[in-house]
CSV table of C-alpha atoms in Angstrom, one decimal:
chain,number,residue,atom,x,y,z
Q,21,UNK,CA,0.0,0.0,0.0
Q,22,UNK,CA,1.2,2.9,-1.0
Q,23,UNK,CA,3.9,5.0,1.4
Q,24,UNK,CA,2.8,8.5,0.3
Q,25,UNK,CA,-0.4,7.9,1.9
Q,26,UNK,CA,1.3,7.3,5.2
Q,27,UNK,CA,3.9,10.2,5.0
Q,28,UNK,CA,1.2,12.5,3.5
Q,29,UNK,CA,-1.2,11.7,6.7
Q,30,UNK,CA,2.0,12.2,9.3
Q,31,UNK,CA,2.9,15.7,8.0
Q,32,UNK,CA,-0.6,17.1,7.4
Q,33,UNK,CA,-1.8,15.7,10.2
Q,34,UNK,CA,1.3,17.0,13.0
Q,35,UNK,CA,0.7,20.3,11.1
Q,36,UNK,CA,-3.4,20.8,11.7
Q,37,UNK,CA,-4.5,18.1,13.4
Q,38,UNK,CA,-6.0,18.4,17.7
Q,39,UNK,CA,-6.3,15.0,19.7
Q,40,UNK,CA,-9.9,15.8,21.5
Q,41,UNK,CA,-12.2,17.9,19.7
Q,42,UNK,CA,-12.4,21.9,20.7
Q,43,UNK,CA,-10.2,20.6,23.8
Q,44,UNK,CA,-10.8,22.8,27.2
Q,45,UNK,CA,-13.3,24.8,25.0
Q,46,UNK,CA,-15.9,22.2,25.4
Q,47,UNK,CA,-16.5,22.2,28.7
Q,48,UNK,CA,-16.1,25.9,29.4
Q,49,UNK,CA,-18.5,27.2,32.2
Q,50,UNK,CA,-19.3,29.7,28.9
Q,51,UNK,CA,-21.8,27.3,28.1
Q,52,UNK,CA,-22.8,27.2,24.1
Q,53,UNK,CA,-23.2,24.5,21.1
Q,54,UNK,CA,-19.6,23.4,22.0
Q,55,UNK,CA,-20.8,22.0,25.7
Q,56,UNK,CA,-23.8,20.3,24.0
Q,57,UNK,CA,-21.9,18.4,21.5
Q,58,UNK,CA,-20.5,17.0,24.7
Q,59,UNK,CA,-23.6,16.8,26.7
Q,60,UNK,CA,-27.2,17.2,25.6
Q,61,UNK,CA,-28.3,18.5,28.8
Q,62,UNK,CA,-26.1,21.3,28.8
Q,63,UNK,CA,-28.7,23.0,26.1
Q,64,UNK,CA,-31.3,23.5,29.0
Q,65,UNK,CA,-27.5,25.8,30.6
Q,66,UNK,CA,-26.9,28.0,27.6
Q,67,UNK,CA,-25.3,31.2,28.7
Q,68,UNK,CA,-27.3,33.5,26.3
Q,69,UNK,CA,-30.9,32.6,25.0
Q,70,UNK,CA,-29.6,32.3,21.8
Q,71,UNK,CA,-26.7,30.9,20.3
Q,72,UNK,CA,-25.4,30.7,16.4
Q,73,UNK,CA,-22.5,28.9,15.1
Q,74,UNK,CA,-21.1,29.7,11.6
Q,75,UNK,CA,-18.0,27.4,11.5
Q,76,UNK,CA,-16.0,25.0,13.9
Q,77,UNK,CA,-13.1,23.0,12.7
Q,78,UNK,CA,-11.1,20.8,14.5
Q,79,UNK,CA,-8.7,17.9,13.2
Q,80,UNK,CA,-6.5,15.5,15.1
Q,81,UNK,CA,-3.5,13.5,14.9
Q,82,UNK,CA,-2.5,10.4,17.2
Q,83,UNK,CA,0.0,7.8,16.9
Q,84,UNK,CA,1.8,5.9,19.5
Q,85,UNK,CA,6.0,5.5,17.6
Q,86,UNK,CA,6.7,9.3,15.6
Q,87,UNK,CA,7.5,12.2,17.7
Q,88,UNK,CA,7.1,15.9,16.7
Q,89,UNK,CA,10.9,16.4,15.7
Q,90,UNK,CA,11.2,13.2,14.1
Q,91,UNK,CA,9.1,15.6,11.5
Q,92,UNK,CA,11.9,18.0,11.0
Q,93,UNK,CA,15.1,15.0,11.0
Q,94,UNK,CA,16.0,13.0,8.0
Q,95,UNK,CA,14.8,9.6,9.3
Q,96,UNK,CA,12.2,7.6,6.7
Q,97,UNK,CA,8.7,7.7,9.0
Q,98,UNK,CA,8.4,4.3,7.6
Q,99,UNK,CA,11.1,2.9,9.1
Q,100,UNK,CA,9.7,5.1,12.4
Q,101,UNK,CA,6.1,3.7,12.4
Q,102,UNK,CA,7.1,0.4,12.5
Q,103,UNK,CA,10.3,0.3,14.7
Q,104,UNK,CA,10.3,-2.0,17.7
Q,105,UNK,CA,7.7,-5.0,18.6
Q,106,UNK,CA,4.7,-3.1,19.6
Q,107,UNK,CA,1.9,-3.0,17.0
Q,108,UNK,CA,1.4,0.3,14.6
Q,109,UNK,CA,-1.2,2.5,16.0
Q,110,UNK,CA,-2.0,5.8,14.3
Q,111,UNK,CA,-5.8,8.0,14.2
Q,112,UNK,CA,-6.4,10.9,12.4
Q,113,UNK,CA,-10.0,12.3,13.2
Q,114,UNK,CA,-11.1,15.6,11.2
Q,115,UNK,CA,-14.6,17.3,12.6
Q,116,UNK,CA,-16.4,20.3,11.4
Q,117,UNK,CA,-19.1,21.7,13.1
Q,118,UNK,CA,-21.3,23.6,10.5
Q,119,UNK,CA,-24.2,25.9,10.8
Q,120,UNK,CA,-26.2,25.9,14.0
Q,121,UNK,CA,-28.4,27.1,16.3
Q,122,UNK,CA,-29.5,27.0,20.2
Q,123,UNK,CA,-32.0,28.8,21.8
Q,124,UNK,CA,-33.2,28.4,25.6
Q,125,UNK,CA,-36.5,29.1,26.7
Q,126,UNK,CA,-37.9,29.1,30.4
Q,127,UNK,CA,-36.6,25.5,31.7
Q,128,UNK,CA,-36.2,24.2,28.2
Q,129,UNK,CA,-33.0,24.1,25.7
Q,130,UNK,CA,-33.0,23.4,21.9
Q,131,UNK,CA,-30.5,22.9,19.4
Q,132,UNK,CA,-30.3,22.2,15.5
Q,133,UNK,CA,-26.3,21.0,14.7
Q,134,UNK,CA,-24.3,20.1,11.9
Q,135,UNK,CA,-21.8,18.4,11.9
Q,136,UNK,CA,-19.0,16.6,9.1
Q,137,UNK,CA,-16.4,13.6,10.1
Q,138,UNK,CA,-13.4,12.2,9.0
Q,139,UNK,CA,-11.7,9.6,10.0
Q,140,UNK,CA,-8.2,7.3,9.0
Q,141,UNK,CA,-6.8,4.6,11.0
Q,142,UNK,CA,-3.7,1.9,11.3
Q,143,UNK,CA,-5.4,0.0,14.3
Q,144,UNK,CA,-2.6,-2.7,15.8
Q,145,UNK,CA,-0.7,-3.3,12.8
Q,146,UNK,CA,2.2,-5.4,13.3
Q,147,UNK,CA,5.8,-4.1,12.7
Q,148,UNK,CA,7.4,-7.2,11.2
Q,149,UNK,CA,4.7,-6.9,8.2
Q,150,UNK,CA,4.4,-3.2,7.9
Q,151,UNK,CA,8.3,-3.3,7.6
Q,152,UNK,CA,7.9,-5.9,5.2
Q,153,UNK,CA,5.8,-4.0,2.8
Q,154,UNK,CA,7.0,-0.4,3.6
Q,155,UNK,CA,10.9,-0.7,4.2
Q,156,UNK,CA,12.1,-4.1,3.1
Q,157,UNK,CA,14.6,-3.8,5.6
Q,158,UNK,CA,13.8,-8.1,7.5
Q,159,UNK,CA,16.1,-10.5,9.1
Q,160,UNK,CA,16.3,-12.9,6.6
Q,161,UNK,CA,13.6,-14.6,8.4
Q,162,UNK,CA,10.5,-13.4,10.7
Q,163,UNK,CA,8.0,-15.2,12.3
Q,164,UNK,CA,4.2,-14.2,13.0
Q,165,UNK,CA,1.8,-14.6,15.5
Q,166,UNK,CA,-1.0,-12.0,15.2
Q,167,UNK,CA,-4.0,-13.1,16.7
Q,168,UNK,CA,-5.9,-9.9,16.8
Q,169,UNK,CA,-7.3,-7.9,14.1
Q,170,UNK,CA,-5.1,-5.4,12.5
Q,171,UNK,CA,-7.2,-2.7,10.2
Q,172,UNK,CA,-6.8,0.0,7.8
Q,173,UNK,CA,-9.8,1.9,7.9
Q,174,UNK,CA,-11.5,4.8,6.5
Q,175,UNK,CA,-14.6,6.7,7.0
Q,176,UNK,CA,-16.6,10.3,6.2
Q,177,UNK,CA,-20.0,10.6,6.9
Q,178,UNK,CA,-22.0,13.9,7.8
Q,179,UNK,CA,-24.8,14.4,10.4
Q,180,UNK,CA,-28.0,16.6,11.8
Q,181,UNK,CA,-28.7,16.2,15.3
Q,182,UNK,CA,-31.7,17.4,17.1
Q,183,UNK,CA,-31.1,18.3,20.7
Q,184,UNK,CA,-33.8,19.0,23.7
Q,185,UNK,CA,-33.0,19.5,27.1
Q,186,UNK,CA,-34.8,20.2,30.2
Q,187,UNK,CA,-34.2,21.5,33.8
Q,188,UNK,CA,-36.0,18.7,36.2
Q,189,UNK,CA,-34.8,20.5,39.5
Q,190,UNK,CA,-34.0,23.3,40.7
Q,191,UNK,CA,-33.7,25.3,44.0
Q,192,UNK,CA,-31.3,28.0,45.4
Q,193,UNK,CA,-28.5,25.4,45.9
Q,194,UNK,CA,-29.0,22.5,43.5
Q,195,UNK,CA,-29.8,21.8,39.6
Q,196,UNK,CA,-30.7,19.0,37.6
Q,197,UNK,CA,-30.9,18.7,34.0
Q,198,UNK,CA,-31.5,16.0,31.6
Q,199,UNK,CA,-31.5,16.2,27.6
Q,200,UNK,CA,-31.3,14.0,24.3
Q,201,UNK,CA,-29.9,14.2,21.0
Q,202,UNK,CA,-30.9,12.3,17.9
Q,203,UNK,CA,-28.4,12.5,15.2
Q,204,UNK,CA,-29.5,11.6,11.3
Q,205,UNK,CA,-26.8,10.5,10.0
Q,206,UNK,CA,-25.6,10.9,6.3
Q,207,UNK,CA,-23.0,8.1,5.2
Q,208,UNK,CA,-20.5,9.3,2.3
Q,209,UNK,CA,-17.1,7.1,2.0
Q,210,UNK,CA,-15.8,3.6,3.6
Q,211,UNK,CA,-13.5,1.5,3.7
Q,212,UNK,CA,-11.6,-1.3,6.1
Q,213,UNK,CA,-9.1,-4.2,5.4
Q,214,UNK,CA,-9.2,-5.9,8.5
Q,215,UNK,CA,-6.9,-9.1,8.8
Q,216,UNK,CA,-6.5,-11.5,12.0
Q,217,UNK,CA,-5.5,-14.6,13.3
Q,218,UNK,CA,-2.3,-14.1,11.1
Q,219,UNK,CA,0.5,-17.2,11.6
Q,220,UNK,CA,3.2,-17.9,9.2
Q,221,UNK,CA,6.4,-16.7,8.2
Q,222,UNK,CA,8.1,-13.8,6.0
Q,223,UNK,CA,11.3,-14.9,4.3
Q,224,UNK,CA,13.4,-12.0,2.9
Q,225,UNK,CA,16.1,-12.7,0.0
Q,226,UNK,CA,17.3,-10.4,-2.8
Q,227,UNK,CA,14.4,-10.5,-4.9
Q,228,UNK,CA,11.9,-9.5,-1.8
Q,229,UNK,CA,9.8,-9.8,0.8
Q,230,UNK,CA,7.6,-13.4,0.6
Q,231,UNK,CA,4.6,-14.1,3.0
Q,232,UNK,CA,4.0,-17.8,3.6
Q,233,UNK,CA,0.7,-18.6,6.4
Q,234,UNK,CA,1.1,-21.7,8.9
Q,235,UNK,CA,-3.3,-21.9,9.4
Q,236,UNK,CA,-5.9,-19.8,7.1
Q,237,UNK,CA,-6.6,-15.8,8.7
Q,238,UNK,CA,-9.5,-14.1,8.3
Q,239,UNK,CA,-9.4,-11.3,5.8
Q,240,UNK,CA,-12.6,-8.5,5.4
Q,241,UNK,CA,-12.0,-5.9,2.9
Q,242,UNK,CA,-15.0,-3.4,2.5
Q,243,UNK,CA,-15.6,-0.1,0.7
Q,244,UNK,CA,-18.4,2.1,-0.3
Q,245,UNK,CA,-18.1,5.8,-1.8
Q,246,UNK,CA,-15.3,7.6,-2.9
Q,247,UNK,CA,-12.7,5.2,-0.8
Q,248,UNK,CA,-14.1,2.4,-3.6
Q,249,UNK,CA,-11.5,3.8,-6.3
Q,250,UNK,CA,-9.0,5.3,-3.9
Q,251,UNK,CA,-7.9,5.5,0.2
Q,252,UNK,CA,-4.3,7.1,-0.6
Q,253,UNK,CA,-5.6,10.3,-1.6
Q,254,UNK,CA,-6.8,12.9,1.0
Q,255,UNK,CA,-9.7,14.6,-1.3
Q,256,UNK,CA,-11.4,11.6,-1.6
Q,257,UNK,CA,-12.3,12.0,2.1
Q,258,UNK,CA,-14.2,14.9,1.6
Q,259,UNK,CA,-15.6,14.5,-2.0
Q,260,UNK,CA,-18.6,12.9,-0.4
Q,261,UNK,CA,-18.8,13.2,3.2
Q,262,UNK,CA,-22.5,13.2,3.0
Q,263,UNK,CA,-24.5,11.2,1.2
Q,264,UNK,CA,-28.2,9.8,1.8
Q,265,UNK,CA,-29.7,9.2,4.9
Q,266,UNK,CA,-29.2,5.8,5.8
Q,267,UNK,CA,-28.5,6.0,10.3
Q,268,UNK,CA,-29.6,7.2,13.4
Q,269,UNK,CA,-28.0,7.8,16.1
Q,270,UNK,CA,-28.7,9.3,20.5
Q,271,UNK,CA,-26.8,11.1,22.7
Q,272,UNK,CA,-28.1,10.7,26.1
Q,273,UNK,CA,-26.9,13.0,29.0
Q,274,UNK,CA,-27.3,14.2,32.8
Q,275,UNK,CA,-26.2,17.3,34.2
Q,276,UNK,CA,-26.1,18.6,38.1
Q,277,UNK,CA,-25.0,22.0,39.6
Q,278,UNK,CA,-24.4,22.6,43.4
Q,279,UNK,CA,-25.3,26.7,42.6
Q,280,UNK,CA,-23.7,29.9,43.5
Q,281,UNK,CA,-26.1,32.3,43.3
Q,282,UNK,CA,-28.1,32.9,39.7
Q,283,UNK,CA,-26.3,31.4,37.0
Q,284,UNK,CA,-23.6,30.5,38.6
Q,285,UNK,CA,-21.6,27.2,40.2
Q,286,UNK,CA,-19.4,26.4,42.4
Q,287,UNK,CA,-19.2,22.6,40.9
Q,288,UNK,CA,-20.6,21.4,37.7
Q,289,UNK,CA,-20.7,17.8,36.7
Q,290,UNK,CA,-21.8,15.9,33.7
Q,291,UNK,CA,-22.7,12.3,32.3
Q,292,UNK,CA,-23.7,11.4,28.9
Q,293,UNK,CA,-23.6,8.4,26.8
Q,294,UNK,CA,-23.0,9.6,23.1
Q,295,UNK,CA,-23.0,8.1,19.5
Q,296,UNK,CA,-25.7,5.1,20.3
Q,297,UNK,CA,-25.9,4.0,16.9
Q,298,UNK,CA,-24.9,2.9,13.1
Q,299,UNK,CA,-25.4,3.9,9.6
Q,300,UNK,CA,-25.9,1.8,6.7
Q,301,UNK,CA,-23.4,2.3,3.1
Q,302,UNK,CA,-24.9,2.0,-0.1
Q,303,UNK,CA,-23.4,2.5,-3.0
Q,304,UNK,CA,-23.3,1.0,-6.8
Q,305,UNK,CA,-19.8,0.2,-5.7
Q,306,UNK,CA,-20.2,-1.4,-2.3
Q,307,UNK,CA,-18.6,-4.1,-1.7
Q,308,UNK,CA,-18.1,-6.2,1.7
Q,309,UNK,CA,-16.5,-9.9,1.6
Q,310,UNK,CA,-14.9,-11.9,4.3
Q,311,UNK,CA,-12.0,-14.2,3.3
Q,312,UNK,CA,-10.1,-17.0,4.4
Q,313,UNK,CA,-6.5,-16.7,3.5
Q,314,UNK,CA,-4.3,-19.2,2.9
Q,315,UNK,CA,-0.7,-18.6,1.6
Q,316,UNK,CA,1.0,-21.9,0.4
Q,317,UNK,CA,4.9,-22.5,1.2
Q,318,UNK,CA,5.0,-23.3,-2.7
Q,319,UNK,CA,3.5,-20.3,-3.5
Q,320,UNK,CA,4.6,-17.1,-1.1
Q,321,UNK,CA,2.8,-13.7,-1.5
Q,322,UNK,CA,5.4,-11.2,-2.9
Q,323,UNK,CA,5.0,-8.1,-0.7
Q,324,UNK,CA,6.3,-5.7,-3.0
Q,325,UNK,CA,3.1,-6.2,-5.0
Q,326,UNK,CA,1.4,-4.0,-2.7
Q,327,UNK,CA,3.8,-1.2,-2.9
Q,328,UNK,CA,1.8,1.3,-5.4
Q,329,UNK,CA,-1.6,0.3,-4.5
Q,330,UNK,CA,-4.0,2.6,-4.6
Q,331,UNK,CA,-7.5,1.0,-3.3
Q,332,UNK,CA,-8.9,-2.2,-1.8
Q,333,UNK,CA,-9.9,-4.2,-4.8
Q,334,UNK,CA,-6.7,-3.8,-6.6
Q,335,UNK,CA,-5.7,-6.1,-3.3
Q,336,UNK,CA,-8.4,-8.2,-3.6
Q,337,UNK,CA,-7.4,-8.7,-7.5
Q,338,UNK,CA,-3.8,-9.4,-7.1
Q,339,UNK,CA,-4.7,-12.0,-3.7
Q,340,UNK,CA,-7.5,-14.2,-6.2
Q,341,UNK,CA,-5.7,-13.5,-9.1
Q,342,UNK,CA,-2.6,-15.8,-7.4
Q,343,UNK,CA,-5.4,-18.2,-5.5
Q,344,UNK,CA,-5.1,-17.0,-1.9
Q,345,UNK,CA,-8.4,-16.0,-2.2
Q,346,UNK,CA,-11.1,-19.1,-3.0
Q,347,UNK,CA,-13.7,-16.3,-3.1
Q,348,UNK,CA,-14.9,-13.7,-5.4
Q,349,UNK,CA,-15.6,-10.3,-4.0
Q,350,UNK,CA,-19.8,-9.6,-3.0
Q,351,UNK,CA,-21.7,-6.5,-3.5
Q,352,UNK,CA,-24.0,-5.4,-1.0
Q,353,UNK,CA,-25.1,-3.3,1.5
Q,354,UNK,CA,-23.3,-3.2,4.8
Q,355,UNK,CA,-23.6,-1.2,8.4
Q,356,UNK,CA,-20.9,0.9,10.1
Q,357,UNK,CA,-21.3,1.3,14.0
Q,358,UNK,CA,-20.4,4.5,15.2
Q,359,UNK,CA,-18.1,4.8,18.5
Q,360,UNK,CA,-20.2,4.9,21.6
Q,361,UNK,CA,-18.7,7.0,24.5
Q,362,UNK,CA,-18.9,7.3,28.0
Q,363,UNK,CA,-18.4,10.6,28.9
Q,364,UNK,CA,-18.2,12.8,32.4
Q,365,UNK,CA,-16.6,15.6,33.9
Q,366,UNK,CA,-16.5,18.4,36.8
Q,367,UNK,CA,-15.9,21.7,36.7
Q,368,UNK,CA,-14.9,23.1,40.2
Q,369,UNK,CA,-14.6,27.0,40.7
Q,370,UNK,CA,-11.4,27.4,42.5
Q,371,UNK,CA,-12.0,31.4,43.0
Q,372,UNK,CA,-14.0,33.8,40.9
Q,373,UNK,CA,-13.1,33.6,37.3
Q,374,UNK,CA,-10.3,30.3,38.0
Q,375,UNK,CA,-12.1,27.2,37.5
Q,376,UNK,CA,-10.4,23.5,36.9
Q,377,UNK,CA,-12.4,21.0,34.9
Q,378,UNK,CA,-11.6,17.0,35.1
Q,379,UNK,CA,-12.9,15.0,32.4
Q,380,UNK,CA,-13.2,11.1,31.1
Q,381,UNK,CA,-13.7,9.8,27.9
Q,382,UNK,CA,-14.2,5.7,27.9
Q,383,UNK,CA,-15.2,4.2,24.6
Q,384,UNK,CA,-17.9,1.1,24.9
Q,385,UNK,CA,-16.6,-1.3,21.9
Q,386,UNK,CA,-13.0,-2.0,21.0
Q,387,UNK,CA,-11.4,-0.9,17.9
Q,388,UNK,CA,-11.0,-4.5,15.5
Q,389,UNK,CA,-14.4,-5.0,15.2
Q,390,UNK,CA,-13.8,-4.9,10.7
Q,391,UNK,CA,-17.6,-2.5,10.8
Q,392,UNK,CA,-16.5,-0.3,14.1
Q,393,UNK,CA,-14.9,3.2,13.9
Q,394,UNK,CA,-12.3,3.8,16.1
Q,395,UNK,CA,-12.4,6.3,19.5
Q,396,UNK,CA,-10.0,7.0,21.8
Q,397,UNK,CA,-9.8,6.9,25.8
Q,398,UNK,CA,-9.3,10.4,27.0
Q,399,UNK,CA,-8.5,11.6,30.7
Q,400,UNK,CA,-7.8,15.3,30.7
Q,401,UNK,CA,-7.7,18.2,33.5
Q,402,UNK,CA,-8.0,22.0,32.4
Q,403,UNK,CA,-7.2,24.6,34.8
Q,404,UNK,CA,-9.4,27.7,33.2
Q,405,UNK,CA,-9.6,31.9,33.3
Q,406,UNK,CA,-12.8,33.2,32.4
Q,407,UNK,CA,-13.1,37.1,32.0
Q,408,UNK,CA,-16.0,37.4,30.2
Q,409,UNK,CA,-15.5,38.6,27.2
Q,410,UNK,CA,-11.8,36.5,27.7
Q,411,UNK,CA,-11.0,33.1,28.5
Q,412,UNK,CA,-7.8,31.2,28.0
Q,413,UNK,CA,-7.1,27.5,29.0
Q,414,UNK,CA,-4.2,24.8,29.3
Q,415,UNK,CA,-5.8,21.4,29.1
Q,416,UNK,CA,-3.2,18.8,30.2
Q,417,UNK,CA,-4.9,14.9,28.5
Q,418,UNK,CA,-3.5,11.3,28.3
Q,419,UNK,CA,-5.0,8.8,26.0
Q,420,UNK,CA,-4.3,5.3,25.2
Q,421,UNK,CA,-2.6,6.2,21.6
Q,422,UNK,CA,-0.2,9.1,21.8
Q,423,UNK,CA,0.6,9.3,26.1
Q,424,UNK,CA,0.1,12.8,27.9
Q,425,UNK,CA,-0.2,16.2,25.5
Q,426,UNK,CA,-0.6,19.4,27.1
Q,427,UNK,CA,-2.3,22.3,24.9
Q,428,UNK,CA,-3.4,26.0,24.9
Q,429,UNK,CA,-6.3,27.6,24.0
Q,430,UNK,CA,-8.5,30.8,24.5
Q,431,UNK,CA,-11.3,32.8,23.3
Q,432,UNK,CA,-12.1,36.8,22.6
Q,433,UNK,CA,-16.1,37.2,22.2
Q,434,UNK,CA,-17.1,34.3,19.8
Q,435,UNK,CA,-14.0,33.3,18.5
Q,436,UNK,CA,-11.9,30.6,19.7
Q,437,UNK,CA,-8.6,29.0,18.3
Q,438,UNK,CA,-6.2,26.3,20.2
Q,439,UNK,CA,-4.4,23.6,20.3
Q,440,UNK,CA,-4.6,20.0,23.0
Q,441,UNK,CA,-0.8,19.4,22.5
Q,442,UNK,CA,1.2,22.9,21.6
Q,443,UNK,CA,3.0,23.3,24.6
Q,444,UNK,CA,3.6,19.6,25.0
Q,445,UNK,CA,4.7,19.5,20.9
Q,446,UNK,CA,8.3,22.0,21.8
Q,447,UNK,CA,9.3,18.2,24.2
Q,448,UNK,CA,8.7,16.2,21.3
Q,449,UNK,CA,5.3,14.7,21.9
Q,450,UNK,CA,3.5,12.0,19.7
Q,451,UNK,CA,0.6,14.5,18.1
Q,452,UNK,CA,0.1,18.0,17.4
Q,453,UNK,CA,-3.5,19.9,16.8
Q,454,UNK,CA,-5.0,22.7,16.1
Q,455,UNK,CA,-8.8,23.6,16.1
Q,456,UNK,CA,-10.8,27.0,15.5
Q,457,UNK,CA,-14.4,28.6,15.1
Q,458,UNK,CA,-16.6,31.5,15.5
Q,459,UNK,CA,-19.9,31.6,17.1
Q,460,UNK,CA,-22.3,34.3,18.2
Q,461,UNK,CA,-24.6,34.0,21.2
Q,462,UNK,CA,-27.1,36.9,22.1
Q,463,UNK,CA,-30.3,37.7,24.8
């Protein structure tokens, strides 16, 4: 597969890309479409009575062997990727928050969102392989043993979400909130190679790399959209993020507040299960098929063959075309599950305008599941100032891909800009990101 695609995803994505959307932002006690995105209940807390978004972008970057300066030396990010024994992991996440609009009224909150995602990821790959394919740089022997599922996998999809929350208690120290979103979602591009249970052996000798397996593995290779004719190329991601309706998805969420006078906390704490559901692909070029693979010692797979690769069924081609494959590919229709999250935080005012907010991100279903997008598990801490019209952050995060990042951020009015690994980037961390927008709350 081809090595552009990685290199080109490294350097764009340490250049623009955040690790956890609209980081410290998000659960600012400022309390807009951001914090609802989060938690649905937070609608029924909006600061203003109306809110408008224009534009929120944010893009992300995680991977668990390339450092920040590794960008800037003349090492191959190949060879980097797939150094050591631990398996290649590597998620780049792109999210833009379109048009939309909140409004609160008496003990009730609304809001109408739009949303686009993007998503690329090497899930457990392993590093005798990748170097096998990428680098050609073996002992002259290697053996494998990869029972899990390693995955390249691709996904763009668009979605509307409907949010309503309500206040269900209140009294001059305590509030209670609950709310709901239902998210249509809009399925545009998709694709996943997903192969486990891989045993056998890859010789090296001056003609190549040759794959050889000791038991069949289990091979899925899918795609829908735009990915169908190509997953190396970055505009194919966003060519058709939306397409038809064809999902549904909840958020579900719980909010409390032990008050300090009107409109204001002295702790704020939040729950919420988000992304209950899937979407279904369609497409005149869907294709989903699970193999079993079976590589013959009198008969290796030559990995170079993979080198220039540019989508999934010009893999599936050259693996019947040399009878590793028994089966030809089949066309239908298949469903994506989106990455349900536990979420919940605290925000604890520390003295006016200082706050600190803790928060957990847990995903529900593991990542090698061949129709699963990927999530991340997120602990973060963000000590806050909030002026007003001024508020500047430094969230400090760990998650299970990239290790601990520490960011800045800050907004004037509407407009935000920041970053959850900046500061943490200049001592050679494992991501970089950036993420901006502009909204405009009123009343």
């Amino acid at each position: 597969m081809k090595k552009t695609l990685l290199t080109l995803s490294l350097l764009i994505g340490f250049c623009s890309f955040a690790q956890d959307h609209f980081s410290g932002i998000s659960t600012s006690n400022r309390v807009g479409i951001l914090n609802g995105a989060i938690n649905p209940a937070e609608f029924a807390n909006l600061s203003k009575k109306f809110e408008i978004n224009f534009y929120g972008i944010s893009f992300n970057v995680a991977n668990n062997k390339i450092r920040f300066n590794d960008l800037t030396s003349d090492t191959n990010l190949e060879e980097l990727i797939f150094t050591g024994t631990e398996s290649a992991n590597m998620r780049i996440d792109g999210q833009i928050l379109g048009p939309s609009f909140a409004m609160k009224w008496m003990k009730w909150g609304f809001g109408i969102t739009t949303k686009a995602n993007i998503k690329f990821d090497v899930v457990d790959v392993d590093t005798a392989l990748g170097n096998a394919i990428f680098n050609n740089n073996l002992t002259l022997t290697t053996l494998l043993n990869q029972t899990g599922n390693q995955r390249l996998s691709g996904t763009s999809y668009g979605e509307v979400g409907f949010s309503v929350a309500r206040n269900i208690y209140e009294n001059d120290k305590h509030k209670f909130d609950a709310g709901i979103t239902v998210k249509f979602l809009f399925p545009g591009s998709y694709s996943n190679f997903g192969l486990s249970n891989l045993k056998g052996t890859i010789t090296q000798d001056p003609s190549g790399s040759f794959l050889t397996t000791d038991q069949p593995a289990n091979l899925n290779i899918a795609y829908s959209g735009n990915l169908a004719d190509s997953f190396s190329n970055f505009d194919d991601y966003t060519k058709s993020i939306f397409g038809g309706l064809n999902g549904v998805a909840t958020d579900i969420g719980f909010n409390y507040q032990w008050k300090d006078g009107k409109d204001k906390y002295k702790i704020k704490s939040g729950l919420a299960i988000r992304n209950i559901g899937s979407m279904t692909f369609k497409d005149d070029n869907n294709y989903n098929t699970n193999y079993s693979l079976e590589i013959p010692l009198n008969n290796p797979l030559d990995l170079s063959l993979f080198e220039n690769i540019n989508n999934l069924s010009e893999v599936e081609n050259i693996l019947i075309s040399n009878v590793y494959l028994t089966q030809t590919p089949i066309k239908t229709d298949f469903k994506v599950n989106l990455p349900t999250l536990f979420t919940m935080y605290a925000d604890f005012k520390i003295v006016p305008k200082v706050f600190v907010t803790g928060y957990l991100q847990q995903k529900i279903k593991k990542d090698d599941g061949n129709e699963q997008i990927t999530a991340r598990n997120i602990l973060s801490v963000t000590p806050r100032v909030n002026l007003g019209f001024f508020e500047a952050c430094i969230p400090v995060s760990t998650n299970d891909i990239s290790g601990t990042n520490i960011g800045f951020g800050f907004r004037l009015g509407g407009f935000y800009i920041g970053s959850g690994s900046i500061i943490s980037a200049l001592a050679d961390s494992k991501q970089a990101d950036l993420y901006t927008g502009f909204r405009w709350a009123f009343l």
